[in-house]
C-alpha cells in the first residue's frame, strides 16, 4: 500500500473513520482518502468526461473514490462520509449543483446521486469555497479571522472567511469575486457582462487577449508552446512563454496583474480582510513572482487604509486545496 | 416643551435614561435626544465650522446637545450616554476619528474630547455605518440578516450587516464601497484612485461632469439653479433641474445610475446580501424614481444568481438615519 503522508495540519482533518474527498473539475476528477488521523493517504485521478452526461460523471467520481480506497488499502465501505467541491453555485443544504456551464449541469442533485452509489452521507460545496475553507483550516490562512480567497483559473472564483467562518450570504452564493465589474464597458465575460474581473484576468481572458494580439501580427512563442491553438494554452504554457522572454505574453500578463490588483484593492476596501489568498491555475503556474508583482500593484493604490497592512499570499495547499476542503466538508457532516 | 414623536421603531432605541445622539457632517451638526421609551424627542442643528479647528467643532457639538436637551425639557446631566456618527474611518475601540478630509482631522480623539464636555460615556462610529445600523434596527432592513447600505452624497459611503451584525473587518474599516474600482482608468477619485464608484456617482462626481459638459457648450438650467457656480450645486438642485427637463443633468444622472447599478451588482455577486439599502443626499433628493431606475439596471445585468431576488430599497429613516444610528451606538454602551 502506497501511503503518501500529507504535510497538512492533521488536526483539522482528523476524525472518526475514513473520508472520501473529491475535487470535481470540468476536465478532471481528483479523489482522495483522508485517514482518521487527518492525513491524506491516497489519491486517484480520472478525466471528467462531462460530455457523456451527469450520470457518467457520477459513475467516474465513484470509480475514482474506489481507486483511491484501493490505493489506501481500505474497503470502500470503510468510508464513513464523503465531500465534494464542485464548480458553480451550489444549493449546499440539498447538495444540488445549480448551474455548472463547464459540466453542462443545471440543478443536478449531485449529493443524492453520489450518496446512493457510495453508500455514505455526502456533502457538496462550491470548489473555490471549499479550497478557501481548507486554506483557512490547514493552509495559508490558519488563525486568520477575516480572509478572502481569489482563484484565477479557467474563470475567477472566490470565497470568504468572515469572523472565522465560511460566509455564504442569503443564498450561499457569496464569493463571486470574478463577477465584480472592474472595467465598465470592458471585455465580455462568460456570463454576458462586461469588464468583470473574470473577463480581465482568468486564463481564458489572458489567452484570448494574446490570441487577439497575435492575429494582429504580434510575434509570440505561445502558438508553438500551446501546440498550434493559442486558445488551448494552459497556465503552464503561459509560464513557459514567460521564461522564454515572450513580450506579448509578458504584456498581457502585466495588464492582467494590474486588473487583479484593482480587484484585490476593491475587495479590501469593501471588506477590510486581514488576508487575501491567491490560488487557482494561473497563480499555481506563475507562482510567487506573480503574487509579489500583484502585491506591489495593490500597495500602489492611493487609498491605503485597508490595503497597507493587507497580507497577500499564495495558496499553501496548491492542488490539494480542493480535496482538503472537500474532506473538511465531509468531517462537518459528522459533527 | 415641543416633543416631536418619531415614527421609528421605539424598541430598538429604548433603554435606561436619556441618550444624546449626534450626526456630525462636514457642513452641519445634527443633535438629538432619545427618550427612555426610544422616541426621538428633540433635535437641534448647528453649522460645523470645521475651519475653526477640532476643539471648536467639539464645543459646537456639545452646544447642539445642550440645545436639544433644553428643547426636550431635560437637564443635560440626565443624559446617560451619547453616540456620534462621524465621517471617515474610525478607530471605534478608542473613539478616534482616523482621517476626515472634510473636517481636516487626522487621528482626532473625538470620544474623549466629547465625553469630558458632556460628562457621560460617548461612543463613536462611522456616519454611514451607524446609518446602516439604524436602517437594520429600525428602518428598511428590519429582520434582514444580510444587508449592504450604499450612501451616495458628497462621497459614496457604505456599511454592511452580516449575519445580523454590523461588519467591520479586521480594522473596522469595512464598508468603503465608494472605493471599489468600477471603471479602471476612469475619472479621478478624491482619494487619488481612478474609476472608483465615488468618482462615478457621488454628487461631487455628478456635478463635476455636468460642469465639464456645460464648459464644452452644452446648455443646462443648473447654472441658474445653483446660483452661478455649478460645482456648488446640491443634490436638491439636481432634482430641480430634472423636473425642468434638463437634458444635460438627465444624461449625467443616467450615466451615474448605470455605474451605481454596476456597483450594486458587484457587491451582490461578492456578498449575496438579501437587501441593498440606498441612502444619502443624492438618493434623498432624487427619490423613488431614481431607485427604481437603478433597480431596473441591476436586473438587466446578465449574471442573475445573486441579483434576481435582491431587494433594492430606499432608506426609510432618511435624514434621521444618522442620529438614530448614533443613539443605537450609545445604547450599546449601556449593554
XYZ file of C-alpha atoms in Angstrom:
670
model
C 0.000 0.000 0.000
C 1.461 3.302 -1.093
C 0.769 5.867 1.596
C 1.522 9.470 0.782
C 1.696 11.245 4.085
C 0.464 14.779 3.663
C 2.170 17.833 5.114
C -1.203 19.237 6.078
C -2.239 20.179 9.538
C -3.586 16.816 10.579
C -5.872 18.151 13.297
C -8.358 19.933 11.022
C -8.978 16.772 9.003
C -8.824 14.265 11.847
C -11.953 12.470 12.992
C -13.751 9.166 13.180
C -13.212 6.800 10.226
C -12.043 7.280 6.660
C -13.234 10.139 4.456
C -13.620 10.282 0.691
C -12.835 13.700 -0.765
C -13.436 14.723 -4.372
C -12.364 17.781 -6.321
C -14.659 17.843 -9.352
C -13.354 19.928 -12.244
C -14.564 20.488 -15.779
C -11.643 18.453 -17.125
C -10.587 16.105 -14.347
C -11.754 14.460 -11.152
C -9.316 14.237 -8.241
C -10.359 11.830 -5.482
C -8.590 11.077 -2.229
C -8.903 9.301 1.085
C -8.298 11.046 4.418
C -7.431 8.769 7.335
C -8.827 9.166 10.873
C -5.599 10.916 11.896
C -6.241 13.580 9.264
C -3.573 12.658 6.739
C -4.451 12.269 3.074
C -3.328 8.712 2.443
C -4.121 8.232 -1.251
C -5.149 9.960 -4.441
C -6.713 8.946 -7.748
C -7.312 10.946 -10.891
C -9.800 10.493 -13.750
C -10.969 12.531 -16.704
C -14.398 14.075 -16.033
C -15.992 13.301 -19.402
C -18.811 15.763 -18.843
C -19.784 15.353 -22.496
C -21.122 11.863 -21.671
C -23.708 13.220 -19.233
C -24.111 13.699 -15.491
C -24.677 10.006 -14.668
C -21.368 9.098 -16.310
C -19.601 11.821 -14.329
C -21.062 10.494 -11.052
C -20.021 6.950 -12.047
C -16.477 8.185 -12.711
C -16.397 10.053 -9.386
C -17.447 6.825 -7.628
C -14.800 4.884 -9.525
C -12.131 7.439 -8.569
C -13.060 7.092 -4.886
C -12.918 3.277 -5.206
C -9.460 3.522 -6.756
C -8.268 5.859 -4.014
C -9.682 3.455 -1.399
C -7.878 0.509 -3.006
C -4.697 2.569 -3.091
C -5.143 3.273 0.621
C -5.731 -0.436 1.268
C -9.196 0.065 2.696
C -12.592 -1.266 1.698
C -14.839 1.388 0.188
C -17.365 0.505 2.945
C -14.884 1.854 5.487
C -15.590 5.351 4.146
C -17.913 6.994 6.683
C -18.614 10.216 4.735
C -17.615 11.958 1.524
C -17.235 15.596 0.496
C -17.180 17.197 -2.932
C -16.007 20.560 -4.208
C -17.949 21.231 -7.414
C -17.913 24.183 -9.818
C -20.681 26.790 -9.902
C -23.289 27.944 -7.404
C -24.366 25.134 -5.082
C -27.508 24.661 -3.034
C -25.464 23.351 -0.112
C -28.493 22.452 2.013
C -29.653 19.985 -0.635
C -26.359 19.166 -2.326
C -27.622 20.379 -5.701
C -25.279 21.889 -8.313
C -27.424 24.779 -9.520
C -25.514 25.775 -12.626
C -22.203 24.455 -13.967
C -21.630 25.560 -17.563
C -18.316 23.628 -17.682
C -20.205 20.414 -16.916
C -23.413 21.302 -18.736
C -25.308 20.813 -15.461
C -28.450 22.574 -14.403
C -29.869 21.809 -10.949
C -28.207 18.418 -10.752
C -28.761 16.594 -7.399
C -25.127 15.530 -7.007
C -25.304 14.756 -3.287
C -28.096 12.205 -3.617
C -26.677 10.632 -6.798
C -23.274 10.142 -5.222
C -24.546 9.165 -1.767
C -26.566 6.291 -3.294
C -23.508 4.962 -5.118
C -21.000 5.388 -2.268
C -23.384 4.246 0.459
C -22.411 7.054 2.825
C -23.530 10.631 3.522
C -22.148 13.178 1.050
C -21.720 16.940 1.376
C -21.292 19.246 -1.638
C -19.771 22.727 -1.681
C -18.506 25.183 -4.270
C -14.996 24.204 -5.393
C -13.348 27.515 -4.550
C -15.290 27.959 -1.305
C -14.037 24.597 -0.045
C -10.489 25.422 -1.187
C -10.680 28.659 0.816
C -12.101 26.719 3.766
C -9.056 24.428 3.509
C -6.580 27.314 3.347
C -8.199 28.691 6.484
C -8.205 25.399 8.372
C -4.907 23.934 7.226
C -3.090 26.306 4.860
C -2.003 29.899 4.432
C -4.881 31.330 6.468
C -4.581 29.354 9.715
C -5.766 31.518 12.600
C -6.916 34.365 10.324
C -10.417 35.602 11.201
C -11.162 37.586 8.025
C -9.892 36.171 4.757
C -10.816 36.402 1.081
C -9.672 33.826 -1.482
C -9.372 34.746 -5.163
C -8.798 31.859 -7.596
C -7.917 32.855 -11.190
C -8.017 29.825 -13.479
C -10.454 28.968 -16.273
C -12.689 31.512 -14.549
C -12.065 33.566 -11.411
C -13.652 32.006 -8.351
C -13.647 33.225 -4.795
C -14.601 32.513 -1.231
C -14.707 34.350 2.075
C -13.999 33.548 5.684
C -15.609 36.141 7.929
C -15.351 36.046 11.681
C -13.683 32.669 11.296
C -16.466 31.052 9.264
C -17.153 30.480 5.573
C -19.557 33.237 4.510
C -22.361 32.336 2.118
C -24.748 35.285 2.205
C -28.506 34.811 1.973
C -28.486 32.073 -0.689
C -24.999 30.615 -0.227
C -23.909 32.357 -3.437
C -21.392 34.768 -1.919
C -17.821 34.824 -3.202
C -18.315 35.507 -6.905
C -15.411 37.947 -6.951
C -14.934 37.101 -10.635
C -18.169 38.868 -11.467
C -17.370 42.206 -9.905
C -17.193 44.922 -12.577
C -13.658 46.328 -12.640
C -13.756 47.983 -16.041
C -17.238 49.142 -17.091
C -17.672 48.603 -20.835
C -14.597 46.337 -20.898
C -14.162 42.876 -22.436
C -17.093 40.483 -22.415
C -17.357 37.933 -19.620
C -18.530 34.330 -19.969
C -21.679 35.371 -18.088
C -22.506 38.061 -20.657
C -21.401 41.003 -18.506
C -18.594 43.383 -19.394
C -15.316 44.186 -17.679
C -15.791 41.641 -14.891
C -12.630 40.548 -13.076
C -13.021 37.151 -14.756
C -13.062 38.817 -18.197
C -9.780 40.550 -17.326
C -7.578 38.043 -15.537
C -8.823 34.474 -15.903
C -6.656 32.205 -18.039
C -9.447 32.280 -20.627
C -9.313 36.091 -20.788
C -5.499 36.197 -20.866
C -5.264 33.637 -23.638
C -7.984 35.343 -25.673
C -6.119 38.657 -25.426
C -2.845 37.034 -26.544
C -4.619 35.383 -29.496
C -6.050 38.774 -30.495
C -2.590 40.385 -30.477
C -1.053 37.526 -32.459
C -3.862 37.787 -35.015
C -2.983 41.472 -35.396
C 0.596 40.487 -36.226
C 2.421 40.366 -32.866
C 5.001 37.597 -32.552
C 4.693 35.141 -29.683
C 6.194 31.764 -28.743
C 2.860 30.744 -27.309
C 1.493 29.361 -30.587
C 4.275 26.783 -30.697
C 4.171 26.065 -26.942
C 0.412 25.507 -26.999
C 0.684 23.195 -29.993
C -0.832 25.465 -32.611
C -4.001 26.662 -30.893
C -3.381 29.639 -28.613
C -6.879 29.386 -27.119
C -5.911 25.950 -25.782
C -2.838 27.329 -23.972
C -2.691 26.259 -20.319
C -1.470 28.394 -17.416
C 1.697 26.291 -17.560
C 2.143 27.290 -21.213
C 1.933 30.951 -20.177
C 4.663 30.355 -17.574
C 6.848 28.651 -20.216
C 6.417 31.562 -22.634
C 7.378 33.999 -19.856
C 10.579 32.026 -19.193
C 11.440 32.428 -22.877
C 11.006 36.195 -22.536
C 7.890 36.312 -24.699
C 6.986 40.027 -24.939
C 3.342 39.512 -25.921
C 2.635 37.169 -23.032
C 4.526 39.498 -20.705
C 2.447 42.482 -21.793
C -0.888 40.699 -21.441
C 0.046 39.251 -18.034
C 1.155 42.699 -16.919
C -2.280 44.074 -17.776
C -3.984 41.120 -16.056
C -1.929 41.668 -12.894
C -2.968 45.334 -12.832
C -6.626 44.404 -13.054
C -6.223 41.683 -10.444
C -4.635 44.283 -8.153
C -7.629 46.598 -8.668
C -9.922 43.687 -7.822
C -7.992 42.916 -4.640
C -8.000 46.583 -3.599
C -11.764 46.771 -4.245
C -12.409 43.728 -2.090
C -10.100 45.107 0.611
C -11.840 48.493 0.663
C -15.222 46.811 0.899
C -14.402 44.049 3.403
C -11.164 45.032 5.150
C -9.911 41.453 5.450
C -6.663 40.589 7.177
C -5.527 38.410 4.273
C -6.145 37.706 0.610
C -5.131 34.210 -0.507
C -4.459 33.764 -4.214
C -4.861 30.313 -5.737
C -6.033 28.562 -8.883
C -4.322 27.519 -12.102
C -2.909 30.898 -13.122
C -1.394 31.504 -9.682
C -0.012 27.972 -9.336
C 1.690 28.244 -12.734
C 3.080 31.776 -12.398
C 3.981 31.365 -8.728
C 5.465 33.751 -6.206
C 6.933 36.325 -8.637
C 3.425 36.971 -9.997
C 1.940 37.209 -6.481
C 4.723 39.634 -5.487
C 4.087 41.793 -8.566
C 0.342 41.897 -7.839
C 1.082 42.791 -4.210
C 3.293 45.705 -5.333
C 0.472 46.974 -7.529
C -2.060 46.732 -4.676
C 0.295 48.739 -2.434
C 0.460 51.464 -5.107
C -3.299 52.103 -4.879
C -3.704 55.524 -3.258
C -6.372 54.651 -0.662
C -4.172 52.764 1.738
C -6.378 52.373 4.820
C -7.398 48.778 4.080
C -4.513 47.739 1.799
C -1.379 48.962 3.608
C -1.347 46.071 6.103
C -3.228 43.575 3.953
C -1.417 40.239 3.690
C -1.470 38.919 0.125
C -0.249 35.342 -0.060
C -0.208 32.357 -2.371
C -2.302 29.295 -1.555
C -0.247 26.921 0.599
C -2.145 23.760 -0.239
C -1.932 24.267 -4.004
C -3.553 21.417 -5.915
C -4.525 19.793 -2.601
C -6.718 22.729 -1.524
C -9.780 21.255 -3.254
C -9.586 17.746 -1.793
C -8.630 19.089 1.635
C -11.689 21.359 1.623
C -13.889 18.509 0.412
C -12.583 16.339 3.263
C -13.355 19.143 5.729
C -16.924 19.316 4.398
C -17.275 15.578 4.947
C -15.937 15.856 8.503
C -18.572 18.521 9.159
C -21.322 16.005 8.364
C -20.023 14.029 11.319
C -20.268 16.933 13.755
C -41.754 71.611 25.542
C -42.021 70.689 21.898
C -41.895 66.957 21.585
C -41.528 65.521 18.127
C -42.561 61.926 18.423
C -40.610 59.848 15.985
C -42.132 57.224 13.740
C -39.193 54.945 14.453
C -39.399 51.538 15.927
C -39.208 52.544 19.571
C -37.959 49.207 20.820
C -34.505 49.349 19.260
C -33.781 52.718 20.828
C -35.465 52.113 24.178
C -33.390 51.753 27.337
C -32.459 53.309 30.619
C -32.277 57.125 30.704
C -31.917 59.780 28.009
C -29.469 59.467 25.120
C -27.664 62.187 23.202
C -27.201 61.361 19.515
C -25.098 63.349 17.079
C -24.750 63.175 13.313
C -21.509 65.017 12.553
C -21.203 66.200 8.966
C -18.665 68.341 7.155
C -21.198 71.171 6.899
C -23.641 70.699 9.739
C -24.101 69.040 13.106
C -27.444 67.406 13.882
C -28.013 66.587 17.563
C -30.988 64.891 19.158
C -32.288 63.395 22.372
C -33.766 59.891 22.554
C -36.068 59.220 25.488
C -36.056 56.012 27.570
C -39.047 54.769 25.561
C -36.965 55.006 22.378
C -38.609 58.006 20.752
C -36.513 60.879 19.458
C -37.968 63.780 21.419
C -35.951 66.738 20.173
C -33.477 67.921 17.572
C -31.002 70.787 17.205
C -28.892 71.845 14.261
C -25.642 73.838 14.053
C -23.080 74.631 11.397
C -19.933 72.506 11.862
C -17.357 75.263 11.292
C -14.549 72.772 10.764
C -12.352 75.641 9.539
C -12.117 76.885 13.140
C -10.425 73.686 14.341
C -11.401 70.462 16.096
C -11.892 71.996 19.568
C -14.440 74.446 18.148
C -16.287 71.600 16.445
C -16.447 69.622 19.713
C -17.688 72.761 21.504
C -20.413 73.186 18.887
C -21.402 69.506 19.159
C -21.708 69.938 22.934
C -23.756 73.096 22.438
C -26.056 71.300 19.967
C -26.678 68.516 22.505
C -27.407 71.144 25.214
C -29.904 72.845 22.907
C -31.589 69.537 22.099
C -31.743 68.733 25.836
C -33.307 72.140 26.572
C -35.780 71.552 23.768
C -36.667 68.181 25.336
C -37.057 69.863 28.727
C -34.345 67.795 30.393
C -31.160 68.724 32.174
C -28.045 67.820 30.179
C -26.948 65.795 33.263
C -29.913 63.486 32.621
C -28.126 62.212 29.506
C -26.653 58.826 30.429
C -24.697 58.185 27.238
C -24.049 59.760 23.850
C -23.323 58.377 20.382
C -21.778 60.039 17.350
C -21.730 59.159 13.683
C -18.632 60.835 12.216
C -17.198 60.864 8.695
C -14.169 58.802 7.689
C -12.534 55.685 9.109
C -12.959 55.415 12.871
C -10.979 53.537 15.478
C -14.182 52.510 17.251
C -12.397 50.856 20.187
C -10.806 54.186 21.122
C -13.308 56.621 19.617
C -10.665 58.182 17.403
C -11.509 59.712 14.014
C -8.570 58.449 11.971
C -8.940 60.581 8.885
C -11.682 63.043 7.945
C -10.642 65.232 4.991
C -13.964 67.146 5.172
C -13.133 68.167 8.743
C -9.375 68.401 8.325
C -8.999 65.831 11.124
C -6.200 63.335 11.493
C -6.386 60.885 14.425
C -8.594 63.156 16.493
C -9.703 61.609 19.841
C -13.343 62.651 19.486
C -14.735 60.257 22.097
C -12.573 61.537 24.932
C -12.930 65.207 23.953
C -16.714 64.958 23.857
C -17.041 62.689 26.874
C -15.192 65.222 29.051
C -17.525 68.018 27.958
C -20.790 66.067 28.177
C -19.873 64.222 31.380
C -21.118 60.879 30.088
C -19.709 57.924 28.135
C -19.538 58.502 24.380
C -19.334 56.029 21.517
C -18.150 56.998 18.026
C -18.856 55.181 14.753
C -18.561 55.881 11.051
C -21.512 58.011 9.882
C -22.707 55.639 7.170
C -22.091 52.516 9.264
C -24.338 53.872 12.025
C -26.963 54.902 9.446
C -26.939 51.335 8.108
C -27.129 50.021 11.680
C -30.213 52.210 12.132
C -31.867 51.015 8.914
C -31.317 47.462 10.119
C -32.651 48.063 13.627
C -35.478 50.460 12.908
C -35.783 51.147 9.174
C -35.942 49.430 5.790
C -33.830 46.465 6.874
C -35.676 45.264 9.977
C -35.272 41.493 10.289
C -32.852 41.257 7.347
C -29.768 39.166 8.187
C -27.529 40.225 5.286
C -27.722 43.835 4.171
C -25.455 46.316 2.401
C -26.019 50.079 2.595
C -24.732 52.376 -0.176
C -24.880 56.116 0.531
C -24.140 58.423 -2.449
C -23.757 62.014 -1.298
C -20.669 64.225 -1.209
C -18.810 60.912 -1.397
C -20.166 57.375 -1.534
C -20.168 55.702 1.868
C -21.279 52.231 2.801
C -21.880 49.777 5.583
C -22.692 46.104 5.960
C -24.832 43.974 8.203
C -23.721 40.354 8.003
C -25.395 37.595 9.956
C -27.384 40.300 11.705
C -24.413 42.336 12.917
C -22.513 45.372 11.663
C -19.424 44.025 9.920
C -16.144 45.868 10.393
C -13.443 43.527 9.097
C -10.055 43.290 10.764
C -9.574 47.017 11.434
C -13.186 48.224 11.483
C -12.626 49.803 8.054
C -15.041 47.631 6.056
C -17.787 49.250 4.007
C -15.809 51.536 1.706
C -17.976 50.618 -1.263
C -17.181 54.047 -2.746
C -13.601 52.972 -3.309
C -14.295 49.868 -5.331
C -12.937 50.252 -8.876
C -15.859 50.088 -11.306
C -14.167 51.640 -14.332
C -10.400 51.059 -14.448
C -8.697 54.166 -15.839
C -11.892 56.210 -15.330
C -12.365 59.604 -13.651
C -10.155 60.516 -10.721
C -11.443 59.921 -7.193
C -10.911 62.197 -4.196
C -8.574 59.522 -2.808
C -6.365 59.670 -5.890
C -7.601 56.413 -7.421
C -9.391 56.127 -10.761
C -12.853 54.948 -11.703
C -13.955 54.309 -8.124
C -17.712 54.194 -7.537
C -17.373 57.514 -5.675
C -15.714 59.090 -8.744
C -18.705 57.978 -10.838
C -21.848 58.570 -8.817
C -21.241 60.825 -5.824
C -22.839 64.287 -6.025
C -19.325 65.675 -6.403
C -18.666 63.463 -9.435
C -22.078 64.162 -10.997
C -21.737 67.922 -10.610
C -18.172 67.886 -11.948
C -19.338 66.006 -15.052
C -22.187 68.465 -15.626
C -19.788 71.407 -15.270
C -17.466 69.809 -17.825
C -20.304 69.430 -20.346
C -21.502 72.991 -19.809
C -17.954 74.259 -20.275
C -17.895 72.444 -23.605
C -21.020 74.365 -24.642
C -23.956 72.195 -23.508
C -26.941 74.145 -22.206
C -28.212 73.448 -18.701
C -30.565 75.095 -16.211
C -28.281 74.024 -13.420
C -26.054 77.121 -13.585
C -29.028 79.313 -12.738
C -30.485 76.896 -10.172
C -27.156 76.591 -8.352
C -26.711 80.349 -8.280
C -23.915 80.634 -10.813
C -21.456 78.004 -9.608
C -22.327 74.543 -10.905
C -19.764 72.905 -8.615
C -21.788 74.211 -5.650
C -24.993 72.534 -6.872
C -26.706 70.435 -4.212
C -28.497 67.139 -4.750
C -31.718 69.142 -4.418
C -30.559 71.384 -7.280
C -30.077 68.280 -9.432
C -33.634 67.178 -8.645
C -34.959 70.647 -9.566
C -33.101 70.606 -12.894
C -34.559 67.158 -13.647
C -38.073 68.470 -13.010
C -37.405 71.174 -15.581
C -36.428 68.503 -18.116
C -32.766 69.494 -18.168
C -31.161 67.212 -20.796
C -27.571 67.596 -19.537
C -28.470 66.722 -15.950
C -30.610 63.857 -17.217
C -27.741 62.439 -19.263
C -25.198 62.663 -16.461
C -27.602 61.139 -13.920
C -28.370 58.355 -16.381
C -24.669 57.518 -16.570
C -24.332 57.732 -12.775
C -27.283 55.370 -12.306
C -25.673 52.846 -14.677
C -22.442 52.915 -12.707
C -24.303 52.690 -9.406
C -26.118 49.622 -10.782
C -22.770 48.025 -11.689
C -21.552 48.749 -8.155
C -24.655 47.170 -6.626
C -24.342 44.099 -8.877
C -20.648 43.771 -7.934
C -21.449 43.893 -4.236
C -24.303 41.410 -4.733
C -22.098 38.949 -6.632
C -19.444 39.180 -3.949
C -21.639 39.130 -0.841
C -25.043 37.793 -1.891
C -26.972 40.024 0.531
C -30.741 39.856 0.862
C -31.086 43.628 0.561
C -29.270 46.742 -0.602
C -30.433 49.956 1.097
C -29.728 53.181 -0.770
C -29.439 56.403 1.216
C -27.524 59.662 1.328
C -28.065 63.083 -0.213
C -28.337 62.045 -3.861
C -30.879 59.310 -3.085
C -32.936 61.504 -0.720
C -33.148 64.245 -3.373
C -33.877 62.071 -6.402
C -36.135 59.683 -4.505
C -38.009 56.569 -5.562
C -37.918 57.094 -9.355
C -34.120 57.070 -9.236
C -34.043 53.976 -7.001
C -36.481 52.233 -9.373
C -34.343 53.114 -12.391
C -31.206 51.804 -10.679
C -33.070 48.610 -9.725
C -34.104 48.085 -13.368
C -30.471 48.436 -14.422
C -29.301 45.947 -11.781
C -31.887 43.411 -13.017
C -30.527 43.802 -16.567
C -27.083 42.548 -15.505
C -26.669 39.109 -17.112
C -25.399 37.170 -14.074
C -28.656 36.905 -12.204
C -27.892 34.388 -9.452
C -27.363 37.000 -6.718
C -29.312 39.916 -8.224
C -32.605 38.374 -9.382
C -34.117 38.279 -5.885
C -32.069 41.106 -4.394
C -34.245 43.710 -2.672
C -33.096 47.237 -3.539
C -34.815 49.823 -1.374
C -34.557 53.436 -0.338
C -33.539 54.326 3.222
C -36.658 54.538 5.390
C -35.208 56.789 8.067
C -33.861 59.378 5.616
C -32.219 62.296 7.418
C -32.897 60.585 10.761
C -30.756 57.531 9.907
C -27.611 59.187 11.286
C -28.987 60.271 14.662
C -30.894 57.008 15.061
C -27.704 55.031 14.485
C -25.786 57.292 16.849
C -28.451 56.698 19.530
C -28.158 52.939 18.954
C -24.387 53.191 19.474
C -24.973 54.992 22.748
C -27.476 52.349 23.890
C -24.820 49.705 23.176
C -22.509 51.356 25.735
C -25.169 50.545 28.302
C -25.289 46.858 27.436
